[in-house]
Structures are given as structure tokens and as C-alpha cells.
Amino acid sequence: MNLPIRARLTLWYVAVLAITLLLLAGGVLAFVAREERVAVDAALRDQASQFAAAFAAEAREESSAVAAAEVTGHFARRDGAIFVYERPRRLMARAPATAPEVPIGSPFPPRSTLLTIGGSRCIVAPIDSTHVLVATQSLAPQRRAVAELRRALLLFVPAMLLLAAAGGYLLARRSLAPVSRMTADASRIEAERLSDRITIDNTGDEIGRLGAVLNALLARLERSFAQQRQLVADTSHELRTPVAVIRSEAEVALSRERTPAEYRDALDVIQSESVHLTRLIEDMLLMARADARAFEFPLRDVVETAARAMRTLAAAKSVDLTSTTDGAMTMRGDPELIRRMVLNLLDNAVKFTPAGGAVTVTTHAVDGRYVIAVRDTGPGIPADAQPHVFDRFYRADRARTPGSGSGLGLAIARSIAELHGGEIRLAHSDETGSIFEVSLPFTER
């Protein structure tokens, strides 16, 4: 049975309180009964002591039989009886006169002894070497007092439990009221309203911290949705041109009979645009990738592999490409994505470095992070274009060759760096060249 949290909290609270009260009530009853018994025993001992003193005083003036009768009558009580015996077992006096003898085994104990016989407490105390006192006191008053206390506790405990249940439920309801409001706020948030946030009453308690975490999650979802919408919008815009070119070339080629050379030209255009379209789609799929496989790998090997792959392209342009690293530099992440990031940076550097120039990639560890720096001797990036070089589909006329690439290379590099808990930046760019730096943590966040 699935009960609300407030009901479960109330039941647990009442159960713990019930156990506590029952243990307390049992302890109180045991304590009171023990104290009543101690009080009765103390009264019997005091009575035996006083009786012995009085009997000794009377026995000096009169016979022991007369002394026993007089003192017994003086100490008689309504809630008990007194017996005086002469050893070994002769009854000399009793009070009240009709009191039945107490069934005590023979012979009498040599020392003062307390016994419970029937519903009475009994003391057997030697008066002197010849006489023995047996005094009893009924336990009925004490038992009545314990019974009344038990009845009072039987009424008190359920009443306290009911009061605690009501108070606990109200307290749980009040404590969980922010959760109910957060639930209502969260239920109203949809994909079109991700800018809404959950109301937090108290940021200092656990519920407030939960609300803060949920708001942070909503902020990340809002950014992700915005990026996806922007990606779709940019994709639609970028795909329109190659698709339109392919369609136009095909329609023109099919509009009438053409010579083989004209068909070949049309197919060349379609093939070129298809290659561009394929690369664009692959880049967009990589941009949409939201997870990274986690492996431990040497960063040095990944960077060196990317550098070797780009040396052929660099040599074809008469560009010198060199790579240096500071050891293996083990990190955790997706080596294929890291390789793609380095390739994109090197491709960008080689593409805009003139013949006779140089591209260098260095990898080293600094303050708990790995830094990959790609330097080129190209013409640099215009100042007005530098803030936008990592934007999707952005191309600056003086920074990029017109018509080349998809405009996603640096944007992909930034996404891969961020996916691994790092960052990428344009550290320097002027007429002497540009420097791109990637900072990655030792381990994946």
C-alpha cells in the first residue's frame, strides 16, 4: 500500500512514541510497585523493632504471657495481624483475636525474615532467645494504588498517541508543503516553458537545496533545448544551399538533351555538393552527440596520431607541422573525440597558413590540467571575427577561405572540450599568426 510521505512519517513517529511511552509506563509501574513494597517492608521492620523494645520493657515487670498480650493489643492494626510465639511453636498472643495463623514453616528462621504469603507481607523476627514475633500487613492498598496508576496510564498513553498523531500529521504536512508547491511548479513546466523555475521558500534546508538542484537542471535543459533548436535552425539554413544546387543541376540537366560534356559538368557539380552535404551532415551529427565514452588513454598518443594524419596535407601546402608532448599524460574520456578535436584545430591552422609557414602543436601539464596549444604563422583572424570563431557555421572572409568547410570545425572542437570538462579559447591572433589553447582536466568530470 502506497501511503503519502506525510502519512508514513506520522505512522513512524507514532510507532516510536508508542514504544517509548509503553516502556516508560512499564518502568513507572515497576518503580511504583517496588517503592510500595519497600515502604511496607520498612514499616514491618520498624514495627518489629518497636514491638521488641516494648515487649522487653513489659516483660521486666510482668510475666511473658501478660506482656505479650498487652503489647500485642497495643500494636494491633486493621490492615495486618500480630502473633507472638514461644519457641519452639507455642502461640502466646495474637491481634486481632480472630486472625488466622500465618503458615510459616517450622522451625522459625534464626534471623529477621520478610515473606510474602497470600495477599500479605509478613516479617518473622526473633524478640529474644525464647520469643518470636510474626507481623503481617495486607498488600491490598498498595496493589489498589498500582492498579489505579495502571488504569491512568492506559488512558494517558492512547490519549498522548492520538494527540501526537494529530500533531505529527500537521507538522509533516507543514514541513512537506514546499514539496507540494515544488511538485505543482514542476508539473506546469513544459518544453516550451523551460525558462520557468521552481519556487524555493528556504534555500538553507534540504528541500531548498533540492529545489536549487532542480532549477539548475532546468537551466541546463533550457540551454540544451536552445542549442538543439539553434542547431536545427542552422542546419536547415546550411542544408538548403547544397540541396538547392543539386536539385537545380539535376533539373537543368534533365530539362533537355545534353552533350556528354554537359552531363559530366552537371554530375561534377552534384558530386561536389554531395561531398559537401555529407561532410556537413557528419559534422552536425557529431555536434548533436551528447555523451562520451569513458576510457583511460595516453593523451600524447592521440595528439601524435592526429599530427601524423595532418602532415600529408601540411606537406602538400609546404607547411611544416611539428608536435611536442611532455610524457604520456594519461586522461579519461573518449580518445576518438579528442582526436577529432585536435584534427579540427590542425586542419584550421594548416588551411590558413601560407606556403613556407609552420604549424606547431604542444601538449603539456599545468596545475592539474593538460593544455594543448596549436600555433600557426597565418595571417591571423580579424578582431571583429575573433569573438565568433567558435560559433556554428560562422565564416569570416579574411579568416577562412570562401566556400571551404562547413563552418562547424571550431564549434565541434569546443563541444568536445566542454564534453570532457575542459575549455577552448583563442589565446592570441594577429598578423604573425594565431594560437588556440585547449585545457582538459586530468580526469573526466
Short mmCIF file of C-alpha atoms in Angstrom, two decimals:
data_model
loop_
_atom_site.label_atom_id
_atom_site.label_comp_id
_atom_site.label_asym_id
_atom_site.label_seq_id
_atom_site.Cartn_x
_atom_site.Cartn_y
_atom_site.Cartn_z
CA MET A 1 0.00 0.00 0.00
CA ASN A 2 1.50 3.30 -1.15
CA LEU A 3 0.83 5.88 1.53
CA PRO A 4 1.72 9.57 1.21
CA ILE A 5 5.01 10.58 2.79
CA ARG A 6 3.24 12.65 5.46
CA ALA A 7 1.19 9.59 6.46
CA ARG A 8 4.27 7.36 6.61
CA LEU A 9 6.16 9.94 8.66
CA THR A 10 3.21 10.21 11.05
CA LEU A 11 2.96 6.43 11.44
CA TRP A 12 6.68 6.12 12.15
CA TYR A 13 6.52 8.98 14.63
CA VAL A 14 3.51 7.46 16.43
CA ALA A 15 5.10 3.99 16.45
CA VAL A 16 8.32 5.28 18.00
CA LEU A 17 6.38 7.36 20.51
CA ALA A 18 4.13 4.37 21.37
CA ILE A 19 7.15 2.18 22.10
CA THR A 20 8.69 4.96 24.18
CA LEU A 21 5.51 5.56 26.18
CA LEU A 22 4.92 1.84 26.76
CA LEU A 23 8.46 1.40 28.04
CA LEU A 24 8.06 4.49 30.21
CA ALA A 25 4.68 3.30 31.57
CA GLY A 26 6.11 -0.16 32.35
CA GLY A 27 9.06 1.44 34.07
CA VAL A 28 6.82 3.71 36.14
CA LEU A 29 4.59 0.80 37.20
CA ALA A 30 7.57 -1.33 38.17
CA PHE A 31 9.13 1.58 40.07
CA VAL A 32 5.92 2.40 41.97
CA ALA A 33 5.28 -1.27 42.86
CA ARG A 34 8.85 -1.61 44.10
CA GLU A 35 8.63 1.55 46.17
CA GLU A 36 5.35 0.42 47.70
CA ARG A 37 6.93 -2.92 48.62
CA VAL A 38 9.97 -1.15 50.10
CA ALA A 39 7.68 1.09 52.14
CA VAL A 40 5.75 -1.91 53.50
CA ASP A 41 8.99 -3.73 54.37
CA ALA A 42 10.33 -0.68 56.14
CA ALA A 43 7.10 -0.33 58.13
CA LEU A 44 7.23 -4.00 59.16
CA ARG A 45 10.85 -3.75 60.29
CA ASP A 46 10.09 -0.61 62.24
CA GLN A 47 7.08 -2.31 63.82
CA ALA A 48 9.17 -5.36 64.78
CA SER A 49 11.84 -3.19 66.35
CA GLN A 50 9.35 -1.16 68.38
CA PHE A 51 7.49 -4.31 69.42
CA ALA A 52 10.65 -5.97 70.68
CA ALA A 53 11.55 -2.92 72.75
CA ALA A 54 8.04 -2.64 74.22
CA PHE A 55 7.88 -6.38 74.96
CA ALA A 56 11.22 -6.31 76.73
CA ALA A 57 10.09 -3.42 78.92
CA GLU A 58 6.80 -5.12 79.87
CA ALA A 59 8.47 -8.48 80.46
CA ARG A 60 10.67 -6.96 83.18
CA GLU A 61 7.57 -6.11 85.27
CA GLU A 62 5.16 -8.89 84.34
CA SER A 63 5.17 -12.40 83.04
CA SER A 64 5.96 -13.01 79.42
CA ALA A 65 2.37 -14.15 78.68
CA VAL A 66 0.85 -10.97 80.13
CA ALA A 67 3.48 -8.81 78.44
CA ALA A 68 2.82 -10.48 75.11
CA ALA A 69 -0.96 -9.93 75.41
CA GLU A 70 -0.64 -6.26 76.41
CA VAL A 71 1.95 -5.31 73.78
CA THR A 72 0.18 -7.27 71.03
CA GLY A 73 -3.06 -5.41 71.73
CA HIS A 74 -1.22 -2.10 71.64
CA PHE A 75 0.38 -2.77 68.20
CA ALA A 76 -2.71 -4.28 66.57
CA ARG A 77 -3.58 -2.77 63.12
CA ARG A 78 -6.62 -3.04 60.89
CA ASP A 79 -4.62 -3.92 57.77
CA GLY A 80 -2.48 -6.58 59.48
CA ALA A 81 -2.08 -9.08 62.27
CA ILE A 82 0.48 -9.71 65.08
CA PHE A 83 1.44 -13.08 66.59
CA VAL A 84 3.81 -13.81 69.48
CA TYR A 85 5.21 -17.33 69.78
CA GLU A 86 7.21 -19.05 72.44
CA ARG A 87 9.72 -21.41 70.96
CA PRO A 88 9.53 -23.92 69.55
CA ARG A 89 5.91 -23.20 68.34
CA ARG A 90 3.51 -22.18 71.10
CA LEU A 91 1.22 -19.26 70.30
CA MET A 92 1.15 -16.85 73.26
CA ALA A 93 -0.89 -13.89 71.86
CA ARG A 94 -2.47 -12.62 68.70
CA ALA A 95 -4.27 -9.49 67.50
CA PRO A 96 -6.90 -9.40 66.29
CA ALA A 97 -8.07 -12.42 68.22
CA THR A 98 -9.72 -13.99 65.15
CA ALA A 99 -6.69 -13.62 62.88
CA PRO A 100 -5.71 -17.00 61.38
CA GLU A 101 -2.17 -18.12 61.94
CA VAL A 102 0.32 -17.49 59.18
CA PRO A 103 1.51 -20.74 57.55
CA ILE A 104 5.21 -20.42 58.28
CA GLY A 105 7.42 -23.46 58.10
CA SER A 106 8.99 -24.88 61.28
CA PRO A 107 11.30 -24.06 62.85
CA PHE A 108 11.30 -20.26 62.76
CA PRO A 109 14.17 -18.60 60.86
CA PRO A 110 17.10 -17.68 63.14
CA ARG A 111 17.19 -14.11 61.79
CA SER A 112 14.60 -11.48 60.88
CA THR A 113 12.99 -12.56 57.58
CA LEU A 114 10.45 -10.97 55.23
CA LEU A 115 8.00 -13.19 53.34
CA THR A 116 5.04 -12.76 51.02
CA ILE A 117 2.22 -15.09 51.94
CA GLY A 118 -1.07 -14.85 50.11
CA GLY A 119 -2.04 -11.19 49.80
CA SER A 120 0.06 -10.05 52.77
CA ARG A 121 3.65 -9.20 53.54
CA CYS A 122 5.00 -10.96 56.65
CA ILE A 123 8.00 -10.44 58.92
CA VAL A 124 9.33 -13.16 61.22
CA ALA A 125 11.60 -11.51 63.80
CA PRO A 126 13.15 -13.02 66.98
CA ILE A 127 12.29 -10.92 70.07
CA ASP A 128 14.73 -12.69 72.35
CA SER A 129 16.10 -16.17 72.67
CA THR A 130 12.68 -17.54 73.64
CA HIS A 131 10.06 -15.49 71.84
CA VAL A 132 9.37 -14.78 68.12
CA LEU A 133 7.24 -12.07 66.57
CA VAL A 134 5.24 -12.65 63.37
CA ALA A 135 3.64 -9.49 61.94
CA THR A 136 1.70 -9.18 58.70
CA GLN A 137 0.47 -6.29 56.64
CA SER A 138 -2.04 -6.54 53.79
CA LEU A 139 -0.73 -5.58 50.32
CA ALA A 140 -4.22 -4.73 49.07
CA PRO A 141 -3.83 -0.89 49.43
CA GLN A 142 -0.56 -0.94 47.54
CA ARG A 143 -2.00 -3.17 44.84
CA ARG A 144 -5.00 -0.87 44.51
CA ALA A 145 -2.66 2.11 44.10
CA VAL A 146 -0.68 0.31 41.37
CA ALA A 147 -3.93 -0.76 39.66
CA GLU A 148 -5.21 2.82 39.68
CA LEU A 149 -1.91 4.01 38.24
CA ARG A 150 -2.14 1.31 35.56
CA ARG A 151 -5.67 2.44 34.61
CA ALA A 152 -4.50 6.05 34.46
CA LEU A 153 -1.61 5.10 32.18
CA LEU A 154 -3.93 3.07 29.94
CA LEU A 155 -5.96 6.24 29.43
CA PHE A 156 -2.97 8.56 29.21
CA VAL A 157 -0.91 6.63 26.64
CA PRO A 158 -3.64 6.35 23.94
CA ALA A 159 -4.61 9.99 24.51
CA MET A 160 -0.99 11.07 24.05
CA LEU A 161 -0.68 8.89 20.94
CA LEU A 162 -3.78 10.44 19.39
CA LEU A 163 -2.53 13.92 20.19
CA ALA A 164 0.92 13.06 18.83
CA ALA A 165 -0.59 11.58 15.65
CA ALA A 166 -2.59 14.73 15.00
CA GLY A 167 0.36 16.99 15.78
CA GLY A 168 2.77 14.83 13.77
CA TYR A 169 0.49 14.82 10.74
CA LEU A 170 0.08 18.58 10.84
CA LEU A 171 3.83 19.02 11.31
CA ALA A 172 4.63 16.66 8.43
CA ARG A 173 2.06 18.39 6.25
CA ARG A 174 3.55 21.78 7.05
CA SER A 175 7.12 20.53 6.52
CA LEU A 176 6.25 18.93 3.17
CA ALA A 177 4.17 21.85 1.93
CA PRO A 178 7.19 23.21 -0.03
CA VAL A 179 7.48 19.83 -1.77
CA SER A 180 3.84 20.05 -2.84
CA ARG A 181 4.41 23.55 -4.20
CA MET A 182 7.57 22.42 -5.98
CA THR A 183 5.63 19.50 -7.50
CA ALA A 184 2.92 21.87 -8.72
CA ASP A 185 5.53 24.22 -10.19
CA ALA A 186 7.39 21.35 -11.89
CA SER A 187 4.17 19.92 -13.37
CA ARG A 188 3.50 23.25 -15.12
CA ILE A 189 6.93 23.38 -16.77
CA GLU A 190 6.92 22.07 -20.33
CA ALA A 191 9.42 22.10 -23.20
CA GLU A 192 8.04 25.45 -24.36
CA ARG A 193 8.32 26.95 -20.86
CA LEU A 194 11.75 25.82 -19.69
CA SER A 195 12.52 29.37 -18.60
CA ASP A 196 10.13 28.90 -15.65
CA ARG A 197 11.67 27.93 -12.35
CA ILE A 198 10.59 26.19 -9.16
CA THR A 199 9.75 28.49 -6.26
CA ILE A 200 12.06 27.95 -3.27
CA ASP A 201 10.87 29.13 0.15
CA ASN A 202 14.00 28.39 2.18
CA THR A 203 17.32 27.82 0.43
CA GLY A 204 19.04 26.72 3.64
CA ASP A 205 17.29 23.38 4.26
CA GLU A 206 17.35 20.08 2.39
CA ILE A 207 14.17 20.84 0.43
CA GLY A 208 15.55 24.22 -0.59
CA ARG A 209 18.76 22.61 -1.80
CA LEU A 210 16.70 20.07 -3.76
CA GLY A 211 14.82 22.94 -5.39
CA ALA A 212 18.09 24.65 -6.26
CA VAL A 213 19.39 21.44 -7.87
CA LEU A 214 16.16 21.09 -9.87
CA ASN A 215 16.39 24.70 -11.02
CA ALA A 216 19.99 24.13 -12.10
CA LEU A 217 18.82 21.04 -14.01
CA LEU A 218 16.10 23.10 -15.69
CA ALA A 219 18.68 25.71 -16.63
CA ARG A 220 20.84 23.03 -18.25
CA LEU A 221 17.82 21.60 -20.04
CA GLU A 222 16.87 25.07 -21.25
CA ARG A 223 20.38 25.62 -22.63
CA SER A 224 20.35 22.17 -24.24
CA PHE A 225 16.95 22.76 -25.86
CA ALA A 226 18.08 26.19 -27.05
CA GLN A 227 21.22 24.68 -28.55
CA GLN A 228 19.21 21.96 -30.24
CA ARG A 229 16.75 24.48 -31.65
CA GLN A 230 19.62 26.64 -32.84
CA LEU A 231 21.27 23.57 -34.36
CA VAL A 232 18.09 22.68 -36.21
CA ALA A 233 17.69 26.25 -37.43
CA ASP A 234 21.31 26.49 -38.54
CA THR A 235 21.14 23.07 -40.13
CA SER A 236 18.04 23.95 -42.10
CA HIS A 237 19.76 27.09 -43.36
CA GLU A 238 23.03 25.37 -44.25
CA LEU A 239 21.41 22.35 -45.91
CA ARG A 240 19.19 24.48 -48.10
CA THR A 241 22.01 25.68 -50.38
CA PRO A 242 23.64 22.33 -51.36
CA VAL A 243 20.24 20.67 -51.73
CA ALA A 244 19.05 23.52 -53.94
CA VAL A 245 22.23 23.33 -56.04
CA ILE A 246 21.89 19.56 -56.50
CA ARG A 247 18.24 19.88 -57.43
CA SER A 248 18.85 22.76 -59.82
CA GLU A 249 21.70 20.96 -61.58
CA ALA A 250 19.61 17.82 -61.92
CA GLU A 251 16.60 19.75 -63.26
CA VAL A 252 18.70 21.69 -65.73
CA ALA A 253 20.48 18.55 -66.92
CA LEU A 254 17.18 16.76 -67.41
CA SER A 255 15.32 19.66 -68.98
CA ARG A 256 16.60 18.69 -72.47
CA GLU A 257 19.11 16.53 -74.19
CA ARG A 258 22.70 17.45 -73.28
CA THR A 259 26.10 16.60 -74.60
CA PRO A 260 28.24 14.15 -72.59
CA ALA A 261 30.45 17.03 -71.51
CA GLU A 262 27.45 18.97 -70.19
CA TYR A 263 26.19 15.92 -68.30
CA ARG A 264 29.69 15.41 -66.87
CA ASP A 265 29.83 19.03 -65.70
CA ALA A 266 26.42 18.70 -64.05
CA LEU A 267 27.46 15.46 -62.33
CA ASP A 268 30.68 17.08 -61.16
CA VAL A 269 28.69 19.86 -59.53
CA ILE A 270 26.27 17.35 -57.95
CA GLN A 271 29.17 15.22 -56.68
CA SER A 272 30.94 18.24 -55.21
CA GLU A 273 27.82 19.43 -53.46
CA SER A 274 27.06 15.87 -52.29
CA VAL A 275 30.52 15.63 -50.69
CA HIS A 276 29.96 19.00 -49.03
CA LEU A 277 26.50 17.86 -47.89
CA THR A 278 27.87 14.58 -46.50
CA ARG A 279 30.55 16.39 -44.52
CA LEU A 280 28.02 18.88 -43.24
CA ILE A 281 25.70 16.10 -42.06
CA GLU A 282 28.56 14.24 -40.35
CA ASP A 283 29.61 17.42 -38.58
CA MET A 284 26.06 18.10 -37.42
CA LEU A 285 25.68 14.55 -36.11
CA LEU A 286 28.88 14.96 -34.13
CA MET A 287 27.61 18.28 -32.75
CA ALA A 288 24.42 16.57 -31.61
CA ARG A 289 26.33 13.84 -29.78
CA ALA A 290 25.58 14.21 -26.07
CA ASP A 291 27.72 11.56 -24.41
CA ALA A 292 31.34 10.48 -24.36
CA ARG A 293 32.73 7.02 -23.90
CA ALA A 294 35.00 6.94 -20.89
CA PHE A 295 38.40 5.32 -21.35
CA GLU A 296 41.79 5.91 -19.83
CA PHE A 297 44.24 6.68 -22.60
CA PRO A 298 47.57 8.50 -23.13
CA LEU A 299 46.84 11.96 -24.49
CA ARG A 300 50.29 12.03 -26.12
CA ASP A 301 49.37 9.15 -28.47
CA VAL A 302 46.11 10.78 -29.53
CA VAL A 303 47.77 14.13 -30.29
CA GLU A 304 50.66 12.46 -32.16
CA THR A 305 48.23 10.38 -34.23
CA ALA A 306 46.28 13.50 -35.23
CA ALA A 307 49.52 15.31 -36.09
CA ARG A 308 50.73 12.43 -38.28
CA ALA A 309 47.41 12.36 -40.09
CA MET A 310 47.71 16.08 -40.92
CA ARG A 311 51.36 16.06 -42.02
CA THR A 312 50.50 14.87 -45.54
CA LEU A 313 48.06 17.75 -46.01
CA ALA A 314 50.57 20.18 -44.49
CA ALA A 315 53.38 18.91 -46.73
CA ALA A 316 51.18 19.35 -49.79
CA LYS A 317 50.93 23.04 -48.89
CA SER A 318 54.63 23.30 -47.99
CA VAL A 319 53.72 23.89 -44.33
CA ASP A 320 55.98 22.47 -41.62
CA LEU A 321 53.92 20.68 -38.90
CA THR A 322 55.66 19.64 -35.65
CA SER A 323 54.38 18.15 -32.39
CA THR A 324 55.89 18.00 -28.90
CA THR A 325 54.49 16.49 -25.67
CA ASP A 326 55.55 16.14 -22.03
CA GLY A 327 55.20 12.39 -21.49
CA ALA A 328 52.24 10.04 -21.82
CA MET A 329 49.78 12.26 -19.87
CA THR A 330 47.02 9.75 -19.08
CA MET A 331 43.47 11.11 -19.02
CA ARG A 332 39.95 9.70 -19.04
CA GLY A 333 37.50 10.34 -21.84
CA ASP A 334 36.75 9.44 -25.46
CA PRO A 335 40.02 9.25 -27.42
CA GLU A 336 38.23 9.37 -30.79
CA LEU A 337 36.53 12.64 -29.88
CA ILE A 338 39.78 14.14 -28.56
CA ARG A 339 41.50 13.12 -31.81
CA ARG A 340 38.73 14.76 -33.81
CA MET A 341 39.12 17.95 -31.75
CA VAL A 342 42.90 18.10 -32.42
CA LEU A 343 42.36 17.31 -36.12
CA ASN A 344 39.89 20.17 -36.44
CA LEU A 345 42.34 22.61 -34.84
CA LEU A 346 45.24 21.42 -37.01
CA ASP A 347 43.11 21.46 -40.15
CA ASN A 348 42.08 25.03 -39.41
CA ALA A 349 45.72 26.03 -38.77
CA VAL A 350 47.12 24.34 -41.91
CA LYS A 351 44.32 25.70 -44.07
CA PHE A 352 45.10 29.31 -43.27
CA THR A 353 48.90 29.07 -43.09
CA PRO A 354 50.62 30.12 -46.31
CA ALA A 355 53.28 28.04 -48.03
CA GLY A 356 56.57 28.12 -46.16
CA GLY A 357 54.81 28.69 -42.84
CA ALA A 358 54.75 26.47 -39.77
CA VAL A 359 52.17 24.86 -37.51
CA THR A 360 53.17 23.53 -34.09
CA VAL A 361 51.14 21.59 -31.54
CA THR A 362 52.42 21.31 -27.96
CA THR A 363 50.88 19.33 -25.11
CA HIS A 364 51.94 19.77 -21.50
CA ALA A 365 50.57 19.58 -17.94
CA VAL A 366 49.94 22.76 -15.95
CA ASP A 367 48.31 22.94 -12.48
CA GLY A 368 46.33 19.73 -12.69
CA ARG A 369 45.24 20.22 -16.32
CA TYR A 370 46.52 19.27 -19.75
CA VAL A 371 46.99 22.14 -22.18
CA ILE A 372 47.05 21.54 -25.95
CA ALA A 373 48.30 24.59 -27.86
CA VAL A 374 48.08 24.84 -31.68
CA ARG A 375 50.15 27.68 -33.20
CA ASP A 376 50.26 28.79 -36.83
CA THR A 377 52.02 31.52 -38.81
CA GLY A 378 48.96 32.50 -40.82
CA PRO A 379 47.57 36.00 -41.38
CA GLY A 380 45.57 35.93 -38.15
CA ILE A 381 41.86 36.38 -37.52
CA PRO A 382 40.28 39.84 -37.85
CA ALA A 383 39.49 41.43 -34.50
CA ASP A 384 35.76 41.70 -35.28
CA ALA A 385 35.65 37.98 -36.12
CA GLN A 386 37.58 36.67 -33.10
CA PRO A 387 34.58 36.61 -30.70
CA HIS A 388 32.64 34.46 -33.18
CA VAL A 389 35.20 31.88 -34.33
CA PHE A 390 33.58 29.14 -32.20
CA ASP A 391 30.04 29.90 -33.38
CA ARG A 392 28.35 27.30 -35.54
CA PHE A 393 28.52 27.90 -39.30
CA TYR A 394 30.41 31.15 -38.81
CA ARG A 395 32.85 32.14 -41.55
CA ALA A 396 34.91 35.33 -41.70
CA ASP A 397 36.03 36.34 -45.18
CA ARG A 398 39.58 37.19 -44.11
CA ALA A 399 39.91 34.29 -41.69
CA ARG A 400 38.56 31.48 -43.84
CA THR A 401 38.79 30.61 -47.47
CA PRO A 402 35.42 31.42 -49.03
CA GLY A 403 33.33 28.36 -49.65
CA SER A 404 35.58 25.98 -47.73
CA GLY A 405 34.47 23.84 -44.82
CA SER A 406 31.11 23.61 -43.12
CA GLY A 407 31.75 26.30 -40.53
CA LEU A 408 31.50 23.67 -37.78
CA GLY A 409 35.15 22.71 -37.18
CA LEU A 410 35.91 25.03 -34.28
CA ALA A 411 32.37 24.69 -32.88
CA ILE A 412 32.84 20.91 -32.79
CA ALA A 413 36.22 21.34 -31.10
CA ARG A 414 34.65 23.49 -28.41
CA SER A 415 31.80 20.99 -27.84
CA ILE A 416 34.29 18.12 -27.44
CA ALA A 417 36.40 20.11 -24.98
CA GLU A 418 33.36 21.04 -22.89
CA LEU A 419 32.10 17.46 -23.05
CA HIS A 420 35.32 16.38 -21.31
CA GLY A 421 35.10 19.09 -18.65
CA GLY A 422 37.56 21.38 -20.42
CA GLU A 423 37.54 24.61 -22.39
CA ILE A 424 38.99 26.02 -25.58
CA ARG A 425 39.94 29.58 -26.38
CA LEU A 426 41.67 31.75 -28.93
CA ALA A 427 44.71 32.73 -26.89
CA HIS A 428 46.33 35.03 -29.48
CA SER A 429 45.78 36.17 -33.07
CA ASP A 430 47.39 38.92 -35.11
CA GLU A 431 49.29 39.28 -38.39
CA THR A 432 52.02 36.96 -37.04
CA GLY A 433 49.65 34.05 -36.54
CA SER A 434 47.11 32.53 -34.16
CA ILE A 435 47.26 30.35 -31.04
CA PHE A 436 44.36 28.11 -29.97
CA GLU A 437 44.58 26.53 -26.49
CA VAL A 438 42.57 23.60 -25.12
CA SER A 439 42.56 22.97 -21.36
CA LEU A 440 41.46 19.49 -20.20
CA PRO A 441 41.28 18.06 -16.66
CA PHE A 442 43.33 15.03 -15.71
CA THR A 443 40.14 13.02 -15.26
CA GLU A 444 36.69 13.35 -16.74
CA ARG A 445 34.25 15.37 -14.62
#
